[in-house]
Short mmCIF file of C-alpha atoms in Angstrom, two decimals:
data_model
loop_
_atom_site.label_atom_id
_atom_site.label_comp_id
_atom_site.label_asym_id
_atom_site.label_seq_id
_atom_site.Cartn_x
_atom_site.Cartn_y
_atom_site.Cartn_z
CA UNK A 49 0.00 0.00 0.00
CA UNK A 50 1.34 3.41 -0.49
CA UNK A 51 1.68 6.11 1.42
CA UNK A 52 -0.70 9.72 1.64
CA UNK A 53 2.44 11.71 0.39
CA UNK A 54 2.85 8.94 -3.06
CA UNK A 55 -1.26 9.31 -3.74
CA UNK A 56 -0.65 13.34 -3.06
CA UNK A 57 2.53 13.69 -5.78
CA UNK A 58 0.23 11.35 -8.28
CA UNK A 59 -2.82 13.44 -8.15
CA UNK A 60 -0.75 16.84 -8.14
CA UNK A 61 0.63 15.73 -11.76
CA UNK A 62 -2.93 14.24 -12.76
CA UNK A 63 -4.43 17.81 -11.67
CA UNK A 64 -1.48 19.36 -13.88
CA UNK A 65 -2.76 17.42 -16.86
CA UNK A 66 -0.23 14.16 -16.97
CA UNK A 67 -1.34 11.15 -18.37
CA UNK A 68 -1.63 8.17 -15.58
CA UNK A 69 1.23 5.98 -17.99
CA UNK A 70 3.41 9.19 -18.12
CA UNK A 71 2.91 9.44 -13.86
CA UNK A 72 4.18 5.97 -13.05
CA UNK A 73 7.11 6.74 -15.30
CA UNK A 74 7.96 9.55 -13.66
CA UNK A 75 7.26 8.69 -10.09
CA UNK A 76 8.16 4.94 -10.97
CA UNK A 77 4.66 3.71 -9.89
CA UNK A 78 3.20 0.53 -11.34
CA UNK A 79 0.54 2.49 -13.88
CA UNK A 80 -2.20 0.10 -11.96
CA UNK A 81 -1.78 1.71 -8.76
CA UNK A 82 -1.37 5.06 -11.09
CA UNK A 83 -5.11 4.36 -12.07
CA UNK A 84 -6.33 2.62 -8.80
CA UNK A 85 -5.27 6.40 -6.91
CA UNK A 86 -6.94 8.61 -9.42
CA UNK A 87 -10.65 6.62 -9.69
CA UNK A 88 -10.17 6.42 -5.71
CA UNK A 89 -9.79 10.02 -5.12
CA UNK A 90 -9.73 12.11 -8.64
CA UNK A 91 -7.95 15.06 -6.86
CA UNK A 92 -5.95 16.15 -3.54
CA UNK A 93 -8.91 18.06 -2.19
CA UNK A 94 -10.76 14.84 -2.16
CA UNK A 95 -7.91 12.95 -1.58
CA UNK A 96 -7.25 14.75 2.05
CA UNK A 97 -10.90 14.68 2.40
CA UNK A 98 -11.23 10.77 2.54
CA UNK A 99 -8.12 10.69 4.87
CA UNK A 100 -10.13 13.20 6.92
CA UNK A 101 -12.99 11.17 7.34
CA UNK A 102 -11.27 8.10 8.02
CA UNK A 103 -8.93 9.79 11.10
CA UNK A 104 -12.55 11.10 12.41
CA UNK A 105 -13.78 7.67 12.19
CA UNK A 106 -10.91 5.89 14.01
CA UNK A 107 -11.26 8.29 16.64
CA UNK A 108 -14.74 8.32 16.93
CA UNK A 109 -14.79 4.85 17.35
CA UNK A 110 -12.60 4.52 20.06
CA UNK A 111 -14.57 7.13 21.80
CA UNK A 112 -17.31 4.61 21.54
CA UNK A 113 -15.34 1.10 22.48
CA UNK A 114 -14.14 3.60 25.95
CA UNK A 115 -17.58 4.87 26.89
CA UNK A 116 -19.09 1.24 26.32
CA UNK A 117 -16.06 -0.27 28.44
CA UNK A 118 -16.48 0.30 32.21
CA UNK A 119 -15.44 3.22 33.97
CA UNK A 120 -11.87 3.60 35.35
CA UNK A 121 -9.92 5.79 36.56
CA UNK A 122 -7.86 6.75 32.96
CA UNK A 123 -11.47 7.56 31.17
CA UNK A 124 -13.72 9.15 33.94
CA UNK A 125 -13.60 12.59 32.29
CA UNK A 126 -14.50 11.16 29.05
CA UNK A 127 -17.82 9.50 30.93
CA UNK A 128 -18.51 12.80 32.90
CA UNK A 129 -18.42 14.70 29.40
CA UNK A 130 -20.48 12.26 27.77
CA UNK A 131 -23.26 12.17 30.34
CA UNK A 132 -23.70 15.72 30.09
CA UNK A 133 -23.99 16.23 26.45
CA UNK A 134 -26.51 13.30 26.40
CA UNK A 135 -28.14 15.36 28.45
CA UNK A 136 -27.91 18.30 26.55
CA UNK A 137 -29.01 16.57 23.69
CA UNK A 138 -31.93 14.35 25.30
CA UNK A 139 -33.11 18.33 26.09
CA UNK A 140 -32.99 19.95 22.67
CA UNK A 141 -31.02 18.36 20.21
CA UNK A 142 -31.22 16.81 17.05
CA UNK A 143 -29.17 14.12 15.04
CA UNK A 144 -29.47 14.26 10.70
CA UNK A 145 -28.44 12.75 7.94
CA UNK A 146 -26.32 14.40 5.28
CA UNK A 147 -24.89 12.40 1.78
CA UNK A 148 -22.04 10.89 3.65
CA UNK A 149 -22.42 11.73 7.35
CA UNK A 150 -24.74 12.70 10.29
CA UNK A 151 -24.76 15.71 11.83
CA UNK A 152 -25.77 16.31 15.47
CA UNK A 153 -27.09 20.03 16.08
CA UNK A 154 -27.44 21.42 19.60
CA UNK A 155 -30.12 24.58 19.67
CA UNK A 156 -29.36 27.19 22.72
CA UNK A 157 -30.46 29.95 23.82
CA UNK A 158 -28.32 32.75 22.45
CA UNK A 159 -28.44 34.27 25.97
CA UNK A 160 -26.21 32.14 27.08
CA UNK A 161 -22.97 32.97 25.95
CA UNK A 162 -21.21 30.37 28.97
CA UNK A 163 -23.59 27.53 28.25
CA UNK A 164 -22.81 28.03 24.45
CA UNK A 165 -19.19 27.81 25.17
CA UNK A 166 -19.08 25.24 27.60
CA UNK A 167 -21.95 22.60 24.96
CA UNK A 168 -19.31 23.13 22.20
CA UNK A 169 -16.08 22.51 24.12
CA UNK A 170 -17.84 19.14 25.65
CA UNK A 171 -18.80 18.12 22.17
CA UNK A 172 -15.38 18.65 21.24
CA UNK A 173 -13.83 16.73 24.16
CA UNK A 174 -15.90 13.79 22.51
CA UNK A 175 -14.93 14.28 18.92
CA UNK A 176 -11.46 15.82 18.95
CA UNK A 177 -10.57 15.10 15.68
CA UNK A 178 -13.90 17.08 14.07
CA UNK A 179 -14.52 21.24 13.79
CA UNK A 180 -17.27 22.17 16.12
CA UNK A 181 -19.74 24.18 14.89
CA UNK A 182 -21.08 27.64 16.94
CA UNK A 183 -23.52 29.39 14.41
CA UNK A 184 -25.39 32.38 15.77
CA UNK A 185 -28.97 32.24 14.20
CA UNK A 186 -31.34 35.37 13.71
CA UNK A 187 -34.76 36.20 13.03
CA UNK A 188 -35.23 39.67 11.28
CA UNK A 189 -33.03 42.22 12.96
CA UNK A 190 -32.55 40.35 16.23
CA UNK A 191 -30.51 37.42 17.08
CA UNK A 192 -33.07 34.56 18.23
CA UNK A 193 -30.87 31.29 19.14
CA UNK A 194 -27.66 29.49 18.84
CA UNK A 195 -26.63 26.20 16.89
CA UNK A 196 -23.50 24.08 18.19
CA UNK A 197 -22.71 21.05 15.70
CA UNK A 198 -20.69 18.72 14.46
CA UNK A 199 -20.56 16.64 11.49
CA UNK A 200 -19.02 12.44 11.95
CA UNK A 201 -20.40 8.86 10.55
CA UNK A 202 -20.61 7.60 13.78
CA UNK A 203 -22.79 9.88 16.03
CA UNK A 204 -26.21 7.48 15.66
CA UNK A 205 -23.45 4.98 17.58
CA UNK A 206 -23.10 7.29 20.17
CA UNK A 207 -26.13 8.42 20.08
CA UNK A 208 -28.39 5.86 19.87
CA UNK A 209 -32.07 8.22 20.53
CA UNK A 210 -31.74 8.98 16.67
CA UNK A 211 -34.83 8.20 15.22
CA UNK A 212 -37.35 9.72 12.51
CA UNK A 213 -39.93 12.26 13.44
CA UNK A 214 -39.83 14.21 17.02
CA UNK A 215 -38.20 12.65 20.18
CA UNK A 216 -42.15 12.90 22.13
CA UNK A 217 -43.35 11.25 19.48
CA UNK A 218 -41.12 7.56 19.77
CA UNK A 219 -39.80 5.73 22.15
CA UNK A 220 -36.73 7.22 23.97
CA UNK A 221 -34.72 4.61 26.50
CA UNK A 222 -30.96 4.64 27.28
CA UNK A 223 -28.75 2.05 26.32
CA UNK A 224 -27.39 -0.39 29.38
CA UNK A 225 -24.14 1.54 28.71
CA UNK A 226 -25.96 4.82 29.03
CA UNK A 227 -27.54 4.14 32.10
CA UNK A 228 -24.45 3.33 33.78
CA UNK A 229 -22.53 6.00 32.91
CA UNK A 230 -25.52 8.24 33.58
CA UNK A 231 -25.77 6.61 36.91
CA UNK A 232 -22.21 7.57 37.84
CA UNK A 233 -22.72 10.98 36.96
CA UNK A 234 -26.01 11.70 36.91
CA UNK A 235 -25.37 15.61 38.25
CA UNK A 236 -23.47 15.96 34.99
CA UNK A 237 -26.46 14.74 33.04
CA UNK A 238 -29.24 16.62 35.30
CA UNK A 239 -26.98 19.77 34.46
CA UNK A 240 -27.34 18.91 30.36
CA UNK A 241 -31.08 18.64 30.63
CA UNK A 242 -31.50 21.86 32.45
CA UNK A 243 -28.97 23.70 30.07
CA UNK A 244 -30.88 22.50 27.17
CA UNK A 245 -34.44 22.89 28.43
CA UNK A 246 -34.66 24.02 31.84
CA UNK A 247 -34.67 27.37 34.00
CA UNK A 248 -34.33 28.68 37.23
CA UNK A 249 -36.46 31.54 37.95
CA UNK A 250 -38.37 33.35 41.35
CA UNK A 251 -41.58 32.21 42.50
CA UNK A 252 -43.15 35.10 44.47
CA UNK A 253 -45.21 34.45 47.25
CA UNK A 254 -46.86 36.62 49.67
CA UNK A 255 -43.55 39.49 48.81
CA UNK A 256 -41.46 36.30 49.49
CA UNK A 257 -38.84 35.08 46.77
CA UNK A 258 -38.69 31.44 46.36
CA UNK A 259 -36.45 30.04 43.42
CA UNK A 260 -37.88 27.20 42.07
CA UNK A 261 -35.62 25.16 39.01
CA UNK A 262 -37.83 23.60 36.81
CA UNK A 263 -37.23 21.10 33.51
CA UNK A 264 -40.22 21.26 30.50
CA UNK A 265 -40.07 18.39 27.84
CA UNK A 266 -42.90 17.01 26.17
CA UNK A 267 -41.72 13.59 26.19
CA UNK A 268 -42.69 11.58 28.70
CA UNK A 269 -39.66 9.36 28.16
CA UNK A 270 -37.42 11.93 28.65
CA UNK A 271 -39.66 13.19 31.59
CA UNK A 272 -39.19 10.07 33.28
CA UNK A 273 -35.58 9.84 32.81
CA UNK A 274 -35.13 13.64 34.14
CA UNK A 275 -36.80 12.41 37.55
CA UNK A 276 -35.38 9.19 37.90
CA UNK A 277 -31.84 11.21 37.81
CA UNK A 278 -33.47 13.26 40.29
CA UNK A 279 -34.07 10.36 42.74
CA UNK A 280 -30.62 9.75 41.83
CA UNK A 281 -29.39 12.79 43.06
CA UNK A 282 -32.37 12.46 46.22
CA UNK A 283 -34.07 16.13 44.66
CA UNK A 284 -37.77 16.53 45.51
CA UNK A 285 -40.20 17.67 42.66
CA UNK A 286 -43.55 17.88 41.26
CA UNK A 287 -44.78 18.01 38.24
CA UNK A 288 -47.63 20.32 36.19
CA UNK A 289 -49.56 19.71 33.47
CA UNK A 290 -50.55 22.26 30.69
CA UNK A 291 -53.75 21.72 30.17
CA UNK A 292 -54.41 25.02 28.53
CA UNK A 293 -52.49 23.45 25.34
CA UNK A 294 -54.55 20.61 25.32
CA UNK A 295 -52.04 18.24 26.95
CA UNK A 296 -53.33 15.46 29.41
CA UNK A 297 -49.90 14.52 30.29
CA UNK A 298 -47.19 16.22 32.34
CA UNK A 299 -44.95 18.68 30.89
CA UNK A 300 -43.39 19.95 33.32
CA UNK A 301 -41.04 19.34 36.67
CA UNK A 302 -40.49 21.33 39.52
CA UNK A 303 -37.56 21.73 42.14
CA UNK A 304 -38.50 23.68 44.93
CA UNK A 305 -37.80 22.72 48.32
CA UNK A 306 -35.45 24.98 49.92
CA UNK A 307 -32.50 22.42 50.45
CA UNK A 308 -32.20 21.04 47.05
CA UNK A 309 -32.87 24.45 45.19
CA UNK A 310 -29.63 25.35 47.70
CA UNK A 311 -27.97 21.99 46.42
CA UNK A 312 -28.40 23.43 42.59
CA UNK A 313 -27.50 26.71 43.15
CA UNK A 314 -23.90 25.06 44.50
CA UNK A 315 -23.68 22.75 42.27
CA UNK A 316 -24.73 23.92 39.06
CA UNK A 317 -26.42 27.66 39.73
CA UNK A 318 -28.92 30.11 36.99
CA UNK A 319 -27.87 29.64 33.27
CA UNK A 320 -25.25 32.24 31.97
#
C-alpha cells in the first residue's frame, strides 16, 4: 500500500494534466496503482478529504469502544463529558443525515454565551478530531438562538435516541451503557437537561422570593428519565400539566424545596 504523500505527488501531476502511464514513469509507480489512486480520489482536495474522514472515524470509534467499556480511573472525564452532552441533547437536540455523514445540532439559547461555550467545548472533548460548529442564528433584525454542531459517521453509535420524526413522538430509553454511565454521573447529566431545556427563575409568594428550578419536555420518556436522575441525586419535585395546550400529560417538573434548590444553586447555579 502506499503512502498519503505517493497518492498526493500522483494526483498533483494528474491535476497538472499528466497522463496516468506518463505518472508511473515519472514517479516509478506501477501504472495500476497510477489508475487505482486517481478513480479512488480524482484530486488532492478529495484525496485529504477521505483521509479526513477516516482519522474522524478511528477516533470516533474509540470514543465509543471507551464509553461502552467500564469506567476507570484513565477515562472518567470522558464518561462525565459524555453524560452531560446526552443530556444536553436528550433536552434539545437533534441528530441528521447528510450524503455521507450525520450531523448532530445542539439549539441554545443565544443568551447564554457560557452555556454556548461550555456545549461546544464538551462536544469537542468527545470528537477531537472534528470542527465544532457555533452558528449564531437570527430572526429579522434580532438574534433569536444558537446552533453548536458537528458533522461524523458515527454519532447514531453514540447516540443511539436517533430516530425519525420528534423525540415525544417515539420511544426514547438509554442504552445499558448509558444508564451506567448516567448513573455515575447523573449531576453531569441533570446539568445537560436543564442547560438545554430548563430554568431557574423566582416564585413570588406573599412578597417572598422562592427560586424554584424547573425542567419542560414534552416527552414523557425523557420526563421520566429527568426524575429518575433526580431520585438519583435524592431532589424533591412535582410536576404540572398544561392543560391550557390541550395536553393530558405532564410537561413539566419542579424543584422547589429549599434544600435542594440550595444543592443546585452550588452545584450547578442560573444559566449564563
Amino acid at each position: 500500500m502506499r503512502s498519503p504523500e505517493e497518492y498526493r505527488k500522483i494526483l498533483e501531476l494528474w491535476e497538472r494534466g499528466y497522463a496516468k502511464k506518463r505518472i508511473g514513469l515519472m514517479l516509478n509507480i506501477p501504472r495500476a496503482t497510477v489508475r487505482d489512486c486517481v478513480n479512488r480520489y480524482g484530486s488532492v482536495a478529495q484525496m485529504e478529504e477521505a483521509l479526513n474522514d477516516k482519522r474522524n472515524s478511528i477516533v470516533a470509534c474509540t470514543t465509543l469502544v471507551e464509553l461502552q467499556a467500564g469506567i476507570a480511573p484513565d477515562n472518567y472525564e470522558l464518561h462525565k463529558t459524555y453524560s452531560y452532552v446526552l443530556g444536553i441533547y436528550l433536552g434539545d437536540g437533534c441528530i441528521s443525515k447528510n450524503t455521507r455523514v450525520h450531523r448532530m445540532r445542539i439549539f441554545l439559547d443565544i443568551r447564554y454565551p457560557q452555556i454556548i461555550q461550555e456545549c461546544a467545548d464538551s462536544i469537542g472533548r468527545l470528537f477531537v478530531a472534528n470542527e465544532i460548529g457555533i452558528a449564531h442564528i437570527n430572526k429579522g433584525d434580532k438574534p433569536s438562538y444558537t446552533i453548536v454542531s458537528v458533522y461524523n459517521k458515527h454519532l447514531t453509535d453514540l447516540f443511539p435516541q436517533h430516530g425519525e420524526g420528534k423525540k415525544y413522538t417515539r420511544t426514547i430509553a438509554l442504552e445499558p451503557w448509558q444508564q451506567r454511565i448516567v448513573d455515575t454521573y447523573p449531576l453531569d447529566f441533570w446539568r445537560g437537561l436543564y442547560h438545554s431545556d430548563g430554568s431557574r427563575f423566582s416564585n413570588i409568594v406573599n412578597g417572598k422570593d422562592y427560586p424554584r428550578y424547573q425542567f419542560s419536555n414534552e416527552s414523557q420518556d425523557i420526563l421520566g428519565i429527568f426524575m429518575n436522575t433526580c431520585d438519583k441525586l435524592g431532589l424533591h419535585y412535582s410536576t404540572k400539566t398544561k392543560r391550557t395546550k390541550g395536553y393530558d400529560y405532564p410537561t413539566d417538573v419542579f424543584v422547589s424545596k429549599r434544600k435542594d434548590v440550595q444543592f443546585l444553586d452550588e452545584h450547578i447555579g442560573p444559566k449564563r
